[in-house]
Amino acid sequence: MAANLCTITTAETQVLQALEQGLSNKAIAAVLVLSPRTVECHVSHLLAKTGCNSRTQLLLWALARR
């Protein structure tokens, strides 16, 4: 699970920060003024870039990098 942080976009970072707050895709979409589908795409890209298999694993990955 080693992602090059340079490859994570600003939008993906915003979504990741919202995930850390425990928000659902729908809530993230509302806060960031995006469609829920766009949020799903960002989460999917984050999972692929980090090598994580789930949102929970992604959250643990993000917390470990603080």
PDB file of N, CA and C in Angstrom:
ATOM      1  N   MET A   1       0.827  -1.195   0.000  1.00  0.00           N
ATOM      2  CA  MET A   1       0.000   0.000   0.000  1.00  0.00           C
ATOM      3  C   MET A   1       0.867   1.252   0.000  1.00  0.00           C
ATOM      4  N   ALA A   2       1.726   1.367  -0.935  1.00  0.00           N
ATOM      5  CA  ALA A   2       2.584   2.542  -0.997  1.00  0.00           C
ATOM      6  C   ALA A   2       2.244   3.355  -2.227  1.00  0.00           C
ATOM      7  N   ALA A   3       1.585   4.436  -2.008  1.00  0.00           N
ATOM      8  CA  ALA A   3       1.244   5.322  -3.116  1.00  0.00           C
ATOM      9  C   ALA A   3       2.202   6.497  -3.125  1.00  0.00           C
ATOM     10  N   ASN A   4       2.500   6.957  -4.295  1.00  0.00           N
ATOM     11  CA  ASN A   4       3.267   8.177  -4.425  1.00  0.00           C
ATOM     12  C   ASN A   4       2.292   9.325  -4.199  1.00  0.00           C
ATOM     13  N   LEU A   5       2.467  10.049  -3.121  1.00  0.00           N
ATOM     14  CA  LEU A   5       1.518  11.106  -2.773  1.00  0.00           C
ATOM     15  C   LEU A   5       1.416  12.168  -3.857  1.00  0.00           C
ATOM     16  N   CYS A   6       2.422  12.285  -4.699  1.00  0.00           N
ATOM     17  CA  CYS A   6       2.374  13.253  -5.794  1.00  0.00           C
ATOM     18  C   CYS A   6       1.311  12.877  -6.814  1.00  0.00           C
ATOM     19  N   THR A   7       0.907  11.628  -6.844  1.00  0.00           N
ATOM     20  CA  THR A   7      -0.071  11.189  -7.830  1.00  0.00           C
ATOM     21  C   THR A   7      -1.494  11.416  -7.364  1.00  0.00           C
ATOM     22  N   ILE A   8      -1.686  11.757  -6.117  1.00  0.00           N
ATOM     23  CA  ILE A   8      -3.025  11.990  -5.601  1.00  0.00           C
ATOM     24  C   ILE A   8      -3.403  13.443  -5.891  1.00  0.00           C
ATOM     25  N   THR A   9      -4.484  13.625  -6.614  1.00  0.00           N
ATOM     26  CA  THR A   9      -4.897  14.961  -7.038  1.00  0.00           C
ATOM     27  C   THR A   9      -5.496  15.759  -5.879  1.00  0.00           C
ATOM     28  N   THR A  10      -5.649  17.032  -6.109  1.00  0.00           N
ATOM     29  CA  THR A  10      -6.266  17.912  -5.112  1.00  0.00           C
ATOM     30  C   THR A  10      -7.688  17.454  -4.812  1.00  0.00           C
ATOM     31  N   ALA A  11      -8.436  17.119  -5.855  1.00  0.00           N
ATOM     32  CA  ALA A  11      -9.819  16.673  -5.662  1.00  0.00           C
ATOM     33  C   ALA A  11      -9.856  15.370  -4.861  1.00  0.00           C
ATOM     34  N   GLU A  12      -8.943  14.455  -5.163  1.00  0.00           N
ATOM     35  CA  GLU A  12      -8.891  13.189  -4.417  1.00  0.00           C
ATOM     36  C   GLU A  12      -8.521  13.447  -2.964  1.00  0.00           C
ATOM     37  N   THR A  13      -7.641  14.392  -2.728  1.00  0.00           N
ATOM     38  CA  THR A  13      -7.262  14.747  -1.359  1.00  0.00           C
ATOM     39  C   THR A  13      -8.466  15.290  -0.591  1.00  0.00           C
ATOM     40  N   GLN A  14      -9.263  16.126  -1.252  1.00  0.00           N
ATOM     41  CA  GLN A  14     -10.459  16.674  -0.607  1.00  0.00           C
ATOM     42  C   GLN A  14     -11.442  15.552  -0.264  1.00  0.00           C
ATOM     43  N   VAL A  15     -11.615  14.618  -1.169  1.00  0.00           N
ATOM     44  CA  VAL A  15     -12.509  13.486  -0.917  1.00  0.00           C
ATOM     45  C   VAL A  15     -11.966  12.643   0.227  1.00  0.00           C
ATOM     46  N   LEU A  16     -10.662  12.406   0.235  1.00  0.00           N
ATOM     47  CA  LEU A  16     -10.051  11.612   1.298  1.00  0.00           C
ATOM     48  C   LEU A  16     -10.238  12.283   2.656  1.00  0.00           C
ATOM     49  N   GLN A  17     -10.069  13.589   2.705  1.00  0.00           N
ATOM     50  CA  GLN A  17     -10.278  14.317   3.962  1.00  0.00           C
ATOM     51  C   GLN A  17     -11.725  14.207   4.428  1.00  0.00           C
ATOM     52  N   ALA A  18     -12.654  14.234   3.499  1.00  0.00           N
ATOM     53  CA  ALA A  18     -14.066  14.078   3.854  1.00  0.00           C
ATOM     54  C   ALA A  18     -14.344  12.657   4.339  1.00  0.00           C
ATOM     55  N   LEU A  19     -13.700  11.681   3.708  1.00  0.00           N
ATOM     56  CA  LEU A  19     -13.846  10.293   4.162  1.00  0.00           C
ATOM     57  C   LEU A  19     -13.353  10.153   5.599  1.00  0.00           C
ATOM     58  N   GLU A  20     -12.262  10.829   5.910  1.00  0.00           N
ATOM     59  CA  GLU A  20     -11.717  10.786   7.263  1.00  0.00           C
ATOM     60  C   GLU A  20     -12.706  11.336   8.286  1.00  0.00           C
ATOM     61  N   GLN A  21     -13.592  12.200   7.848  1.00  0.00           N
ATOM     62  CA  GLN A  21     -14.619  12.754   8.732  1.00  0.00           C
ATOM     63  C   GLN A  21     -15.822  11.831   8.851  1.00  0.00           C
ATOM     64  N   GLY A  22     -15.785  10.708   8.133  1.00  0.00           N
ATOM     65  CA  GLY A  22     -16.859   9.724   8.220  1.00  0.00           C
ATOM     66  C   GLY A  22     -18.041  10.005   7.311  1.00  0.00           C
ATOM     67  N   LEU A  23     -17.862  10.871   6.331  1.00  0.00           N
ATOM     68  CA  LEU A  23     -18.967  11.215   5.432  1.00  0.00           C
ATOM     69  C   LEU A  23     -19.194  10.146   4.372  1.00  0.00           C
ATOM     70  N   SER A  24     -20.438   9.984   3.995  1.00  0.00           N
ATOM     71  CA  SER A  24     -20.802   9.071   2.908  1.00  0.00           C
ATOM     72  C   SER A  24     -20.501   9.749   1.575  1.00  0.00           C
ATOM     73  N   ASN A  25     -20.528   8.979   0.500  1.00  0.00           N
ATOM     74  CA  ASN A  25     -20.309   9.555  -0.831  1.00  0.00           C
ATOM     75  C   ASN A  25     -21.317  10.668  -1.117  1.00  0.00           C
ATOM     76  N   LYS A  26     -22.558  10.433  -0.747  1.00  0.00           N
ATOM     77  CA  LYS A  26     -23.610  11.428  -0.989  1.00  0.00           C
ATOM     78  C   LYS A  26     -23.333  12.711  -0.206  1.00  0.00           C
ATOM     79  N   ALA A  27     -22.905  12.572   1.041  1.00  0.00           N
ATOM     80  CA  ALA A  27     -22.601  13.739   1.867  1.00  0.00           C
ATOM     81  C   ALA A  27     -21.364  14.469   1.351  1.00  0.00           C
ATOM     82  N   ILE A  28     -20.367  13.705   0.921  1.00  0.00           N
ATOM     83  CA  ILE A  28     -19.162  14.314   0.349  1.00  0.00           C
ATOM     84  C   ILE A  28     -19.535  15.110  -0.896  1.00  0.00           C
ATOM     85  N   ALA A  29     -20.377  14.534  -1.727  1.00  0.00           N
ATOM     86  CA  ALA A  29     -20.817  15.199  -2.953  1.00  0.00           C
ATOM     87  C   ALA A  29     -21.493  16.533  -2.619  1.00  0.00           C
ATOM     88  N   ALA A  30     -22.323  16.525  -1.600  1.00  0.00           N
ATOM     89  CA  ALA A  30     -23.020  17.755  -1.213  1.00  0.00           C
ATOM     90  C   ALA A  30     -22.044  18.809  -0.703  1.00  0.00           C
ATOM     91  N   VAL A  31     -21.108  18.399   0.124  1.00  0.00           N
ATOM     92  CA  VAL A  31     -20.151  19.344   0.708  1.00  0.00           C
ATOM     93  C   VAL A  31     -19.221  19.922  -0.362  1.00  0.00           C
ATOM     94  N   LEU A  32     -18.745  19.064  -1.264  1.00  0.00           N
ATOM     95  CA  LEU A  32     -17.781  19.503  -2.270  1.00  0.00           C
ATOM     96  C   LEU A  32     -18.438  19.977  -3.564  1.00  0.00           C
ATOM     97  N   VAL A  33     -19.755  19.964  -3.597  1.00  0.00           N
ATOM     98  CA  VAL A  33     -20.535  20.368  -4.769  1.00  0.00           C
ATOM     99  C   VAL A  33     -20.097  19.555  -5.998  1.00  0.00           C
ATOM    100  N   LEU A  34     -20.181  18.248  -5.838  1.00  0.00           N
ATOM    101  CA  LEU A  34     -19.884  17.292  -6.896  1.00  0.00           C
ATOM    102  C   LEU A  34     -21.056  16.340  -7.026  1.00  0.00           C
ATOM    103  N   SER A  35     -21.073  15.571  -8.090  1.00  0.00           N
ATOM    104  CA  SER A  35     -22.081  14.523  -8.189  1.00  0.00           C
ATOM    105  C   SER A  35     -21.598  13.323  -7.374  1.00  0.00           C
ATOM    106  N   PRO A  36     -22.526  12.530  -6.847  1.00  0.00           N
ATOM    107  CA  PRO A  36     -22.114  11.316  -6.124  1.00  0.00           C
ATOM    108  C   PRO A  36     -21.264  10.391  -6.997  1.00  0.00           C
ATOM    109  N   ARG A  37     -21.537  10.359  -8.285  1.00  0.00           N
ATOM    110  CA  ARG A  37     -20.755   9.514  -9.198  1.00  0.00           C
ATOM    111  C   ARG A  37     -19.306  10.000  -9.281  1.00  0.00           C
ATOM    112  N   THR A  38     -19.101  11.300  -9.275  1.00  0.00           N
ATOM    113  CA  THR A  38     -17.743  11.846  -9.300  1.00  0.00           C
ATOM    114  C   THR A  38     -16.994  11.456  -8.034  1.00  0.00           C
ATOM    115  N   VAL A  39     -17.673  11.505  -6.909  1.00  0.00           N
ATOM    116  CA  VAL A  39     -17.061  11.089  -5.647  1.00  0.00           C
ATOM    117  C   VAL A  39     -16.694   9.610  -5.721  1.00  0.00           C
ATOM    118  N   GLU A  40     -17.585   8.788  -6.259  1.00  0.00           N
ATOM    119  CA  GLU A  40     -17.294   7.361  -6.422  1.00  0.00           C
ATOM    120  C   GLU A  40     -16.038   7.155  -7.258  1.00  0.00           C
ATOM    121  N   CYS A  41     -15.892   7.940  -8.311  1.00  0.00           N
ATOM    122  CA  CYS A  41     -14.712   7.840  -9.175  1.00  0.00           C
ATOM    123  C   CYS A  41     -13.444   8.215  -8.412  1.00  0.00           C
ATOM    124  N   HIS A  42     -13.518   9.289  -7.632  1.00  0.00           N
ATOM    125  CA  HIS A  42     -12.354   9.704  -6.846  1.00  0.00           C
ATOM    126  C   HIS A  42     -11.979   8.624  -5.823  1.00  0.00           C
ATOM    127  N   VAL A  43     -12.959   8.045  -5.169  1.00  0.00           N
ATOM    128  CA  VAL A  43     -12.686   6.977  -4.197  1.00  0.00           C
ATOM    129  C   VAL A  43     -12.066   5.780  -4.911  1.00  0.00           C
ATOM    130  N   SER A  44     -12.607   5.439  -6.057  1.00  0.00           N
ATOM    131  CA  SER A  44     -12.075   4.326  -6.841  1.00  0.00           C
ATOM    132  C   SER A  44     -10.621   4.573  -7.231  1.00  0.00           C
ATOM    133  N   HIS A  45     -10.331   5.786  -7.670  1.00  0.00           N
ATOM    134  CA  HIS A  45      -8.954   6.130  -8.039  1.00  0.00           C
ATOM    135  C   HIS A  45      -8.027   6.069  -6.825  1.00  0.00           C
ATOM    136  N   LEU A  46      -8.512   6.542  -5.685  1.00  0.00           N
ATOM    137  CA  LEU A  46      -7.715   6.475  -4.465  1.00  0.00           C
ATOM    138  C   LEU A  46      -7.420   5.033  -4.073  1.00  0.00           C
ATOM    139  N   LEU A  47      -8.423   4.179  -4.186  1.00  0.00           N
ATOM    140  CA  LEU A  47      -8.213   2.763  -3.867  1.00  0.00           C
ATOM    141  C   LEU A  47      -7.152   2.168  -4.773  1.00  0.00           C
ATOM    142  N   ALA A  48      -7.229   2.468  -6.055  1.00  0.00           N
ATOM    143  CA  ALA A  48      -6.259   1.932  -7.012  1.00  0.00           C
ATOM    144  C   ALA A  48      -4.857   2.477  -6.754  1.00  0.00           C
ATOM    145  N   LYS A  49      -4.759   3.765  -6.488  1.00  0.00           N
ATOM    146  CA  LYS A  49      -3.454   4.396  -6.292  1.00  0.00           C
ATOM    147  C   LYS A  49      -2.765   3.948  -5.016  1.00  0.00           C
ATOM    148  N   THR A  50      -3.542   3.645  -3.992  1.00  0.00           N
ATOM    149  CA  THR A  50      -2.961   3.262  -2.705  1.00  0.00           C
ATOM    150  C   THR A  50      -2.822   1.750  -2.551  1.00  0.00           C
ATOM    151  N   GLY A  51      -3.493   1.003  -3.408  1.00  0.00           N
ATOM    152  CA  GLY A  51      -3.456  -0.447  -3.296  1.00  0.00           C
ATOM    153  C   GLY A  51      -4.402  -0.974  -2.228  1.00  0.00           C
ATOM    154  N   CYS A  52      -5.277  -0.115  -1.752  1.00  0.00           N
ATOM    155  CA  CYS A  52      -6.247  -0.516  -0.730  1.00  0.00           C
ATOM    156  C   CYS A  52      -7.415  -1.256  -1.389  1.00  0.00           C
ATOM    157  N   ASN A  53      -8.063  -2.115  -0.605  1.00  0.00           N
ATOM    158  CA  ASN A  53      -9.172  -2.912  -1.113  1.00  0.00           C
ATOM    159  C   ASN A  53     -10.536  -2.447  -0.640  1.00  0.00           C
ATOM    160  N   SER A  54     -10.564  -1.519   0.314  1.00  0.00           N
ATOM    161  CA  SER A  54     -11.844  -1.066   0.855  1.00  0.00           C
ATOM    162  C   SER A  54     -11.690   0.361   1.380  1.00  0.00           C
ATOM    163  N   ARG A  55     -12.829   0.985   1.604  1.00  0.00           N
ATOM    164  CA  ARG A  55     -12.815   2.337   2.179  1.00  0.00           C
ATOM    165  C   ARG A  55     -12.171   2.327   3.563  1.00  0.00           C
ATOM    166  N   THR A  56     -12.433   1.285   4.327  1.00  0.00           N
ATOM    167  CA  THR A  56     -11.858   1.176   5.665  1.00  0.00           C
ATOM    168  C   THR A  56     -10.341   1.103   5.586  1.00  0.00           C
ATOM    169  N   GLN A  57      -9.841   0.289   4.688  1.00  0.00           N
ATOM    170  CA  GLN A  57      -8.406   0.166   4.512  1.00  0.00           C
ATOM    171  C   GLN A  57      -7.818   1.495   4.030  1.00  0.00           C
ATOM    172  N   LEU A  58      -8.538   2.189   3.176  1.00  0.00           N
ATOM    173  CA  LEU A  58      -8.103   3.502   2.685  1.00  0.00           C
ATOM    174  C   LEU A  58      -8.013   4.500   3.843  1.00  0.00           C
ATOM    175  N   LEU A  59      -8.990   4.478   4.729  1.00  0.00           N
ATOM    176  CA  LEU A  59      -8.967   5.365   5.894  1.00  0.00           C
ATOM    177  C   LEU A  59      -7.775   5.061   6.794  1.00  0.00           C
ATOM    178  N   LEU A  60      -7.502   3.788   7.011  1.00  0.00           N
ATOM    179  CA  LEU A  60      -6.342   3.409   7.819  1.00  0.00           C
ATOM    180  C   LEU A  60      -5.054   3.870   7.156  1.00  0.00           C
ATOM    181  N   TRP A  61      -4.985   3.742   5.836  1.00  0.00           N
ATOM    182  CA  TRP A  61      -3.816   4.195   5.087  1.00  0.00           C
ATOM    183  C   TRP A  61      -3.628   5.702   5.282  1.00  0.00           C
ATOM    184  N   ALA A  62      -4.719   6.454   5.173  1.00  0.00           N
ATOM    185  CA  ALA A  62      -4.649   7.906   5.303  1.00  0.00           C
ATOM    186  C   ALA A  62      -4.240   8.314   6.727  1.00  0.00           C
ATOM    187  N   LEU A  63      -4.807   7.667   7.705  1.00  0.00           N
ATOM    188  CA  LEU A  63      -4.496   7.992   9.100  1.00  0.00           C
ATOM    189  C   LEU A  63      -3.041   7.682   9.438  1.00  0.00           C
ATOM    190  N   ALA A  64      -2.494   6.631   8.838  1.00  0.00           N
ATOM    191  CA  ALA A  64      -1.110   6.256   9.095  1.00  0.00           C
ATOM    192  C   ALA A  64      -0.132   7.277   8.511  1.00  0.00           C
ATOM    193  N   ARG A  65      -0.575   8.084   7.581  1.00  0.00           N
ATOM    194  CA  ARG A  65       0.287   9.059   6.938  1.00  0.00           C
ATOM    195  C   ARG A  65       0.195  10.451   7.540  1.00  0.00           C
ATOM    196  N   ARG A  66      -0.546  10.595   8.590  1.00  0.00           N
ATOM    197  CA  ARG A  66      -0.662  11.905   9.258  1.00  0.00           C
ATOM    198  C   ARG A  66       0.589  12.205  10.036  1.00  0.00           C
TER     199      ARG A  66
END
